[in-house]
């Protein structure tokens, strides 16, 4: 009977880890979209490791501890410079943490608590979300759980040799936490009192500091020369910084503490990179179980595992309670495993209230136990289902998730890589490339480009290429650098929205150019030297109604006035649909054109099914007074101010 119980326990643990792995690895390279600049900086640090820079601390972008960078370097060496390679490291560390928190819960309390802790962590949105982006903070829960498991297993060990080995390993894990994240030094407040109390009971625990010293010595030596790098960041975001509390330190601190405590039940982190904004850590029954677990700790605080858990939780909430933007899930990540163990204690309290702690077997107790297991399973199942739905159906599909994780930069890198692979020439607006770690990490060619002043230039086939343009600013420098004449067409890039921007903007456009310009007579000429060279219309007579119209324009001489193109779909003289606007998807105004260049212009009209006798009218008008340009040569209609195009007519 004992073997069966252990086997069922092991099967349950394997199932929990597999669920946790599925939530963390599923489409990890695509979801969430983008590669945030911090992630890209980690990738660049990993490239330095692969080039031989074996640093303990990486100073760029406010600095980063080195432990996360080394497995990341291995992942990049295996899978290349991709978002997948960067985020696989986090997903693996997150999955390992699900397994290790089981060991911590078991060592501190019981196998039941360990199993419930693993199940809760595996399916908690907070940990799932941060396991799918490459932030070094994800290593802190793993090391804290490892430390707790080794420390309490060492106390339970009956063999002196095993006890010493576990204490040394626990000390080494304690030292490694300092290489994980800014909040890691708080672990001293947890282990110093625990080690002092344990030393009074068990002299063998003194060897803990041997392991700690072995891990910490390289960092201590490094700190003698670089302490300002390691300790600079906390001061920048402290709630006690006058620039943050704005003359009310007590009020700011009080509000921050209340928000931190409320993150478990009321409102969580509002930052899209860390959370579905304001989603609390626990929802529904699990929130009540967390509260019950906290009450259990208060009642049993004199026992070492209970006060250890309470101090663990409180200490690692300080980084967010004492900083701006509370609650901040990244800064509070050290408290996450403790919170999961607290909720698991709540589950254990419910079970023990019905079963007691005796292990005496009886059929009645077995039936009751099976019933409670199913009941708890159904209690945790809504938590898992909610997290899966919230993450994959709400979070990763929300536009703001892509904006805050800077998905436009991965799209920009794809443009560069695709063009380089095709041998095309690429010219990049420096407003897009400067201070863009994602572009530099994902596009190796960018490291070797020539600086041409207003843009970067990747040499390639001189007859064709791409301009990558910030359309929110003047980019005439890039246009003027092209040979003349060229044919131009525009493809829209994604939208973007920075943290403090209130509305999205177009991140970039891709302007394709080719210097192979065909010599052809125009289809129609308008006054002022404007020629429509070609027109192709494809219309649908099925349920997928609409017309796609592709136009090619040429200007004989510069024209400073603002003109708009119109495409009108008429049926028996009635307007069914229209597309009016600036050519080139709205980003190539006619006053911007150079003489002789060809501009390709696409329009999409929706709203009707094409019928025989329908007609498409194409022309130009002045925005200043809405007057149409006259046709001076070619086929025209309706008062000499437009040309008729039909789907059967193409050149």
XYZ file of C-alpha atoms in Angstrom:
651
model
C 0.000 0.000 0.000
C 2.888 2.378 0.799
C 4.445 1.822 -2.623
C 1.160 2.714 -4.332
C 0.807 5.935 -2.347
C 4.359 6.996 -3.219
C 3.787 6.147 -6.866
C 0.592 8.185 -6.966
C 2.448 11.068 -5.331
C 5.247 10.859 -7.917
C 2.763 10.669 -10.793
C 0.998 13.750 -9.465
C 4.303 15.640 -9.259
C 5.278 14.651 -12.788
C 1.868 15.776 -14.036
C 2.200 19.141 -12.290
C 5.671 19.732 -13.747
C 4.432 18.802 -17.222
C 1.527 21.244 -16.909
C 3.949 23.919 -15.733
C 6.280 23.179 -18.643
C 3.432 23.323 -21.167
C 2.326 26.734 -19.877
C 5.894 28.015 -20.125
C 7.173 26.498 -23.373
C 4.110 26.624 -25.641
C 4.987 28.867 -28.634
C 7.626 30.568 -26.505
C 9.226 32.337 -29.477
C 5.961 33.962 -30.575
C 3.990 34.566 -27.380
C 4.174 37.114 -26.014
C 5.156 39.071 -29.131
C 8.257 41.212 -29.233
C 11.590 41.319 -27.451
C 11.780 44.048 -24.837
C 14.976 46.109 -24.637
C 16.004 44.563 -21.302
C 15.746 41.100 -22.843
C 17.801 42.244 -25.806
C 20.481 43.669 -23.511
C 20.694 40.242 -21.849
C 21.172 38.747 -25.294
C 23.970 41.193 -26.084
C 25.603 40.359 -22.744
C 25.399 36.666 -23.636
C 27.125 37.390 -26.943
C 29.949 39.002 -24.969
C 30.216 35.835 -22.887
C 30.446 33.772 -26.060
C 33.203 36.135 -27.219
C 35.194 35.445 -24.027
C 33.975 38.092 -21.543
C 33.454 36.073 -18.342
C 32.143 38.901 -16.175
C 30.384 38.572 -12.833
C 28.316 41.680 -13.470
C 27.278 43.356 -16.715
C 27.114 47.131 -16.443
C 24.991 48.146 -19.457
C 21.389 49.334 -19.007
C 21.616 49.977 -15.232
C 23.540 46.750 -14.696
C 22.741 43.042 -14.430
C 23.965 40.228 -12.190
C 25.606 37.484 -14.195
C 23.989 34.166 -13.208
C 21.185 34.355 -15.789
C 23.554 35.392 -18.583
C 25.577 32.158 -18.703
C 22.757 29.667 -19.410
C 21.406 32.289 -21.805
C 24.743 32.263 -23.650
C 24.480 28.484 -24.003
C 20.949 28.782 -25.388
C 22.040 31.388 -27.936
C 25.007 29.231 -28.943
C 22.583 26.358 -29.605
C 19.604 28.177 -31.137
C 20.984 31.427 -32.529
C 20.145 35.096 -32.070
C 16.380 34.734 -31.807
C 13.630 35.571 -29.302
C 13.161 31.810 -28.835
C 16.759 31.342 -27.685
C 16.481 34.189 -25.187
C 13.147 33.132 -23.705
C 13.810 29.389 -23.622
C 16.223 30.096 -20.773
C 13.494 31.713 -18.675
C 10.995 28.968 -19.497
C 13.465 26.290 -18.406
C 14.324 28.095 -15.167
C 10.619 28.650 -14.470
C 9.849 24.965 -14.999
C 12.724 23.891 -12.729
C 11.341 26.207 -10.050
C 8.044 24.268 -10.111
C 10.003 21.136 -9.254
C 12.234 22.773 -6.653
C 9.379 24.503 -4.790
C 7.976 21.014 -4.263
C 11.222 20.099 -2.499
C 11.090 23.304 -0.438
C 7.476 22.771 0.649
C 8.171 19.141 1.465
C 11.323 19.911 3.467
C 9.701 22.741 5.405
C 6.323 21.126 6.070
C 5.144 17.934 4.338
C 4.892 16.175 0.955
C 1.283 17.386 0.764
C 2.374 21.018 1.113
C 5.165 20.480 -1.391
C 2.791 19.046 -3.981
C 0.237 21.825 -3.514
C 2.968 24.476 -3.657
C 4.190 23.114 -6.983
C 0.648 22.999 -8.383
C -0.043 26.591 -7.355
C 3.241 27.976 -8.708
C 2.854 26.029 -11.957
C -0.496 27.673 -12.675
C -0.093 31.163 -11.193
C -0.255 33.920 -13.804
C 2.551 35.909 -12.161
C 5.101 33.118 -12.546
C 3.842 31.960 -15.945
C 4.144 35.484 -17.353
C 7.662 36.077 -16.018
C 8.780 32.609 -17.151
C 7.961 33.575 -20.744
C 10.064 36.754 -20.909
C 13.822 36.912 -20.405
C 14.293 38.846 -17.171
C 17.108 37.746 -14.865
C 14.757 38.047 -11.860
C 13.297 34.632 -12.743
C 16.428 33.017 -11.275
C 15.743 34.384 -7.763
C 12.724 32.139 -6.925
C 14.686 29.095 -8.109
C 17.642 29.877 -5.826
C 15.440 30.776 -2.854
C 13.500 27.513 -3.152
C 16.755 25.573 -3.535
C 18.161 27.274 -0.435
C 15.027 26.556 1.632
C 14.900 22.906 0.528
C 18.579 22.239 1.317
C 18.437 24.108 4.653
C 15.477 22.171 6.019
C 16.536 18.824 4.566
C 19.878 19.370 6.325
C 18.076 19.830 9.640
C 16.185 16.566 9.145
C 19.201 14.522 8.050
C 20.186 11.789 10.508
C 23.669 11.146 9.133
C 26.327 13.682 10.152
C 28.012 13.368 6.774
C 24.745 13.973 4.912
C 23.876 16.852 7.219
C 27.197 18.573 6.563
C 26.946 18.045 2.835
C 23.462 19.547 2.755
C 24.516 22.538 4.859
C 27.458 23.211 2.528
C 25.147 22.986 -0.480
C 22.648 25.291 1.223
C 25.426 27.794 1.879
C 26.504 27.650 -1.736
C 22.896 28.260 -2.865
C 22.750 31.177 -0.410
C 25.833 32.689 -2.046
C 24.527 32.151 -5.573
C 21.376 34.164 -4.841
C 23.552 37.304 -4.876
C 24.247 36.666 -8.556
C 20.550 36.648 -9.500
C 18.710 39.952 -9.005
C 18.862 43.311 -7.235
C 16.612 42.140 -4.369
C 18.815 39.120 -3.565
C 20.818 40.673 -0.652
C 17.613 40.605 1.420
C 18.239 36.889 1.850
C 20.750 37.850 4.561
C 17.858 38.960 6.756
C 16.349 35.495 6.335
C 19.391 33.241 6.773
C 21.403 35.082 9.407
C 18.814 34.590 12.201
C 18.019 31.082 10.967
C 21.712 30.147 10.961
C 22.245 31.639 14.422
C 19.327 29.704 15.902
C 20.396 26.491 14.192
C 24.015 26.860 15.346
C 22.860 26.909 18.957
C 21.081 23.609 18.356
C 23.423 21.939 15.889
C 27.127 22.857 15.631
C 27.340 21.136 12.235
C 25.394 24.024 10.706
C 28.518 26.200 10.966
C 29.773 24.559 7.800
C 26.949 26.386 5.969
C 29.214 29.431 5.824
C 31.946 27.449 4.082
C 29.637 26.912 1.123
C 28.456 30.510 1.299
C 32.031 31.804 1.312
C 32.974 29.673 -1.683
C 30.128 31.178 -3.716
C 30.495 34.754 -2.482
C 34.281 35.229 -2.592
C 34.480 36.161 -6.314
C 31.659 38.700 -5.888
C 33.215 40.212 -2.753
C 36.529 40.670 -4.558
C 34.721 42.301 -7.488
C 32.707 44.581 -5.161
C 35.869 46.101 -3.706
C 36.281 47.899 -7.023
C 32.717 48.150 -8.420
C 30.360 48.567 -5.459
C 28.670 51.599 -7.042
C 27.500 49.498 -10.002
C 25.916 46.854 -7.796
C 24.092 49.227 -5.428
C 23.175 52.111 -7.748
C 19.776 50.950 -9.042
C 17.804 50.705 -5.731
C 18.427 54.381 -4.981
C 16.994 55.436 -8.330
C 13.553 53.931 -7.686
C 13.309 54.280 -3.895
C 10.057 55.725 -2.585
C 12.260 57.861 -0.295
C 13.825 59.574 -3.313
C 12.563 63.208 -3.199
C 11.950 63.095 -6.940
C 9.438 60.281 -6.322
C 7.692 61.118 -3.036
C 7.476 64.851 -3.958
C 7.583 66.150 -0.422
C 5.311 63.533 1.185
C 7.526 60.557 2.124
C 5.194 59.213 4.829
C 2.113 59.355 2.615
C 3.952 57.862 -0.355
C 5.323 55.027 1.790
C 1.927 54.291 3.339
C 0.218 54.150 -0.050
C 2.952 51.923 -1.413
C 2.690 49.459 1.487
C -1.106 49.251 1.178
C -0.870 48.630 -2.570
C 1.722 45.921 -1.948
C -0.473 44.110 0.574
C -3.478 44.470 -1.715
C -1.765 42.814 -4.653
C -2.677 39.338 -3.365
C -6.453 39.957 -3.372
C -7.401 43.348 -4.811
C -5.165 44.770 -7.556
C -1.833 43.529 -8.820
C 0.887 44.981 -11.014
C -0.380 47.452 -13.637
C 2.631 47.094 -15.956
C 1.837 45.133 -19.130
C 5.298 43.563 -19.278
C 4.701 41.736 -15.988
C 0.993 41.120 -15.689
C -2.468 41.454 -17.112
C -2.839 44.906 -15.549
C -4.204 44.944 -11.993
C -4.835 41.173 -11.933
C -4.222 40.114 -8.300
C -1.911 37.240 -7.497
C -4.735 34.943 -6.372
C -8.374 34.966 -7.416
C -11.388 33.024 -6.181
C -10.940 30.147 -3.701
C -7.153 30.322 -3.849
C -7.206 33.839 -2.395
C -9.137 32.512 0.598
C -6.705 29.598 0.959
C -3.780 32.038 0.908
C -5.409 34.017 3.725
C -5.998 30.784 5.647
C -2.349 29.834 5.197
C -1.285 33.211 6.592
C -3.460 32.583 9.673
C -1.827 29.176 10.137
C 1.597 30.849 10.108
C 0.473 33.409 12.694
C -0.805 30.643 14.992
C 2.367 28.527 14.680
C 4.971 31.270 14.321
C 7.203 29.852 17.072
C 8.095 26.851 14.900
C 11.086 27.573 12.644
C 9.491 26.679 9.266
C 6.557 29.002 9.972
C 8.501 32.080 11.039
C 10.997 31.356 8.254
C 8.128 31.490 5.746
C 6.719 34.677 7.280
C 10.096 36.449 7.180
C 10.686 35.176 3.626
C 7.405 36.721 2.496
C 7.843 40.019 4.303
C 11.461 40.627 3.366
C 10.946 40.105 -0.344
C 7.902 42.348 -0.439
C 10.121 45.243 0.681
C 11.648 45.897 -2.784
C 8.247 46.824 -4.167
C 6.822 48.384 -0.987
C 9.824 50.738 -0.752
C 9.937 51.650 -4.445
C 7.804 53.489 -6.970
C 5.123 51.763 -9.047
C 3.974 49.410 -6.265
C 2.962 46.684 -6.611
C 5.729 45.710 -9.010
C 5.843 41.965 -9.714
C 9.430 41.959 -10.933
C 10.764 43.600 -7.773
C 8.602 41.386 -5.537
C 9.411 38.129 -7.325
C 11.370 36.796 -4.348
C 8.097 36.660 -2.382
C 6.263 34.660 -5.047
C 7.302 31.130 -3.970
C 6.620 31.999 -0.324
C 3.120 33.171 -1.278
C 2.487 29.881 -3.089
C 3.633 27.894 -0.060
C 1.308 29.988 2.127
C -1.643 29.075 -0.118
C -0.529 25.439 0.027
C -0.580 25.629 3.839
C -4.178 26.788 3.538
C -5.008 23.696 1.477
C -3.187 21.472 3.983
C -5.165 23.045 6.827
C -8.438 22.196 5.062
C -7.346 18.587 4.503
C -6.063 18.127 8.042
C -9.292 19.510 9.489
C -11.127 16.590 7.881
C -8.501 13.839 7.945
C -6.283 14.806 10.831
C -2.575 14.034 10.740
C -2.711 10.361 11.651
C -1.579 7.948 8.943
C -3.606 5.009 10.254
C -5.304 3.374 7.288
C -9.032 2.720 7.042
C -11.473 2.347 4.154
C -13.526 5.264 5.430
C -10.485 7.527 5.672
C -9.375 6.439 2.199
C -12.764 7.320 0.698
C -12.773 10.668 2.486
C -9.214 11.319 1.331
C -10.061 10.521 -2.288
C -13.087 12.803 -2.081
C -11.007 15.641 -0.687
C -8.319 15.137 -3.298
C -10.928 15.479 -6.030
C -12.469 18.472 -4.295
C -9.087 20.200 -4.016
C -8.303 19.223 -7.571
C -11.454 20.909 -8.765
C -10.569 23.851 -6.534
C -7.172 24.257 -8.218
C -8.464 23.447 -11.679
C -10.364 26.754 -12.063
C -7.121 28.512 -11.100
C -5.234 26.684 -13.865
C -8.009 27.212 -16.412
C -8.279 30.890 -15.547
C -4.517 31.421 -15.883
C -4.424 29.620 -19.230
C -7.342 31.642 -20.566
C -6.118 34.942 -19.137
C -2.630 34.512 -20.546
C -3.219 33.000 -23.978
C -6.598 34.567 -24.794
C -6.389 37.960 -23.150
C -2.811 38.894 -22.372
C -0.747 37.898 -25.404
C -3.442 39.037 -27.849
C -3.817 42.517 -26.341
C -2.218 45.269 -28.477
C -0.667 46.881 -25.401
C 1.277 43.687 -24.645
C 2.934 43.950 -28.063
C 3.503 47.670 -27.564
C 5.068 47.351 -24.110
C 7.275 44.434 -25.197
C 8.351 46.464 -28.253
C 7.200 43.980 -30.897
C 7.888 46.604 -33.566
C 11.620 46.081 -33.057
C 11.419 42.364 -33.816
C 9.476 43.258 -36.980
C 12.185 45.772 -37.876
C 14.874 43.128 -37.370
C 12.954 40.702 -39.599
C 12.928 43.318 -42.375
C 16.693 43.771 -42.107
C 17.404 40.028 -41.990
C 15.080 39.284 -44.909
C 16.659 41.996 -47.049
C 20.190 40.882 -46.193
C 19.280 37.280 -47.034
C 17.927 38.420 -50.419
C 21.027 40.471 -51.142
C 19.099 43.751 -51.094
C 20.545 47.090 -50.119
C 19.178 48.373 -46.798
C 19.160 51.921 -45.494
C 17.956 52.431 -41.920
C 16.803 55.656 -40.337
C 19.129 56.226 -37.360
C 16.092 57.128 -35.264
C 15.146 53.456 -35.571
C 18.583 51.940 -35.034
C 20.073 54.202 -32.354
C 19.570 52.854 -28.835
C 17.811 49.770 -30.176
C 19.353 46.679 -28.517
C 16.740 44.341 -30.022
C 17.742 45.332 -33.562
C 21.433 44.928 -32.780
C 20.893 41.534 -31.154
C 18.490 40.064 -33.711
C 20.189 41.463 -36.842
C 23.898 40.601 -36.876
C 24.433 42.617 -40.067
C 23.636 45.863 -38.236
C 26.924 45.570 -36.349
C 28.840 45.946 -39.625
C 26.929 48.715 -41.393
C 28.402 51.953 -42.682
C 27.282 55.180 -40.989
C 26.029 57.621 -43.626
C 25.025 60.429 -41.253
C 21.230 60.376 -41.250
C 20.994 56.629 -41.793
C 22.848 53.320 -41.681
C 23.648 51.567 -44.902
C 23.898 47.826 -45.497
C 25.433 47.347 -48.937
C 23.730 45.010 -51.368
C 22.302 44.941 -54.869
C 22.398 48.608 -55.883
C 19.378 48.140 -58.151
C 16.960 47.206 -55.372
C 16.577 47.548 -51.658
C 14.590 48.890 -48.722
C 14.412 52.072 -46.750
C 13.396 51.522 -43.120
C 11.883 54.825 -42.134
C 10.457 56.498 -39.046
C 7.420 58.130 -40.702
C 6.798 60.438 -37.759
C 9.759 62.613 -38.772
C 11.257 64.053 -41.937
C 13.135 61.337 -43.841
C 14.107 63.250 -46.964
C 17.781 62.428 -46.248
C 17.096 58.789 -47.013
C 15.070 59.634 -50.112
C 17.787 61.916 -51.470
C 20.411 59.193 -51.010
C 18.676 56.980 -53.569
C 19.652 56.920 -57.237
C 17.289 58.662 -59.628
C 14.893 57.624 -60.991
C 13.594 54.774 -58.807
C 10.292 53.000 -58.332
C 8.946 53.189 -54.780
C 6.314 51.233 -52.884
C 5.375 51.290 -49.209
C 4.615 48.488 -46.775
C 3.293 49.461 -43.372
C 5.141 48.385 -40.270
C 3.426 47.684 -36.935
C 2.084 50.198 -34.474
C 3.975 51.116 -31.301
C 3.238 52.895 -28.067
C 5.823 53.717 -25.410
C 5.032 53.389 -21.710
C 4.114 57.027 -21.243
C 2.420 57.587 -24.603
C -1.361 57.742 -24.631
C -1.995 56.703 -28.245
C -0.241 54.322 -30.632
C 1.824 55.531 -33.597
C 3.267 53.896 -36.699
C 6.636 52.486 -35.611
C 8.180 52.366 -39.091
C 7.425 51.885 -42.760
C 9.354 49.882 -45.327
C 9.896 51.706 -48.593
C 10.917 49.238 -51.308
C 12.916 50.750 -54.140
C 14.258 49.546 -57.477
C 16.265 51.535 -59.983
C 15.026 49.356 -62.842
C 12.348 51.743 -64.051
C 10.421 50.673 -67.182
C 10.018 53.171 -70.002
C 6.322 53.238 -70.833
C 3.725 55.592 -72.198
C 1.270 56.796 -69.568
C -2.239 55.509 -69.378
C -3.390 59.065 -68.762
C -1.780 62.415 -68.068
C -3.155 65.020 -65.671
C -2.372 68.706 -65.624
C 0.909 69.782 -64.031
C 2.934 66.794 -65.247
C 1.207 64.073 -63.184
C 0.942 60.753 -65.069
C -0.911 57.550 -64.274
C 1.342 54.927 -65.837
C -0.524 51.770 -64.987
C -3.673 50.570 -63.225
C -4.715 47.069 -62.275
C -8.047 46.297 -60.610
C -9.063 42.915 -59.180
C -12.668 42.803 -58.005
C -14.693 40.031 -56.432
C -18.201 39.037 -57.376
C -18.422 36.508 -54.531
C -19.370 36.988 -50.900
C -15.843 38.265 -50.188
C -16.768 41.535 -51.802
C -14.350 44.282 -52.691
C -11.844 45.629 -55.209
C -8.071 45.872 -54.988
C -6.644 48.606 -57.175
C -2.903 48.988 -57.863
C -1.786 52.282 -59.418
C 1.590 53.523 -60.677
C 2.242 57.260 -60.791
C 5.024 59.467 -62.116
C 5.678 63.176 -61.684
C 7.428 65.114 -64.463
C 8.427 68.012 -62.223
C 8.279 68.764 -58.478
C 4.834 69.815 -57.306
C 4.612 71.626 -53.935
C 0.827 71.484 -53.484
C -0.878 68.761 -51.462
C -2.815 66.408 -53.738
C -4.949 63.384 -52.927
C -5.731 60.342 -55.068
C -9.317 59.161 -55.298
C -10.686 55.802 -56.429
C -14.496 55.752 -56.668
C -16.632 52.683 -57.316
C -19.752 53.685 -59.234
C -22.856 51.732 -60.237
C -25.308 53.496 -62.530
C -23.907 56.798 -61.381
C -24.255 55.974 -57.663
C -21.171 55.876 -55.396
C -20.840 52.452 -53.732
C -17.388 52.753 -52.179
C -14.368 55.007 -52.274
C -10.746 55.258 -51.246
C -9.320 58.774 -51.009
C -5.929 59.641 -49.616
C -2.211 60.158 -49.883
C -0.333 57.651 -52.063
C 1.995 55.067 -50.601
C -0.367 53.950 -47.825
C -0.566 57.598 -46.782
C 3.195 58.089 -46.362
C 4.314 59.345 -49.800
C 2.640 62.726 -50.259
C 2.981 64.073 -53.797
C 4.831 67.203 -52.664
C 7.522 64.803 -51.357
C 8.128 63.133 -54.755
C 11.181 63.651 -56.929
C 10.794 64.207 -60.661
C 10.998 60.968 -62.630
C 10.410 58.577 -59.720
C 7.583 56.054 -59.983
C 5.329 55.628 -56.959
C 3.208 52.507 -56.574
C -0.065 53.135 -54.821
C -2.539 50.494 -53.584
C -6.198 50.960 -52.681
C -8.776 48.550 -51.232
C -12.480 49.247 -51.628
C -15.035 47.240 -49.677
C -18.759 47.123 -49.361
C -20.247 45.594 -52.520
C -20.035 42.731 -54.994
C -18.768 43.562 -58.457
C -21.397 43.532 -61.212
C -21.254 43.991 -64.945
C -21.563 47.665 -65.737
C -19.777 48.841 -62.582
C -16.852 51.222 -63.056
C -13.860 52.450 -61.086
C -12.986 56.137 -61.486
C -9.436 57.245 -60.641
C -8.228 60.819 -60.367
C -6.586 63.517 -58.247
C -7.813 66.554 -56.352
C -6.323 69.452 -54.436
C -6.817 69.228 -50.682
C -6.909 73.001 -50.390
C -10.180 73.460 -52.305
C -11.169 69.878 -53.316
C -10.928 70.822 -57.025
C -10.006 67.957 -59.343
C -7.058 67.937 -61.722
C -7.975 67.930 -65.399
C -6.983 65.117 -67.751
C -4.855 66.523 -70.566
C -4.131 63.310 -72.460
C -5.620 59.796 -72.519
C -8.984 58.170 -71.952
C -11.169 59.960 -69.468
C -14.743 60.428 -68.364
C -17.068 62.562 -66.264
C -15.925 66.012 -67.131
C -12.297 65.323 -68.097
C -11.192 64.837 -64.489
C -10.825 61.052 -64.058
C -10.033 57.830 -65.858
C -12.243 54.736 -65.855
C -10.631 51.418 -64.854
C -12.425 48.095 -65.026
C -11.228 44.757 -63.690
C -10.863 43.445 -67.235
C -8.650 46.341 -68.229
C -5.014 46.075 -67.280
C -1.673 47.010 -68.696
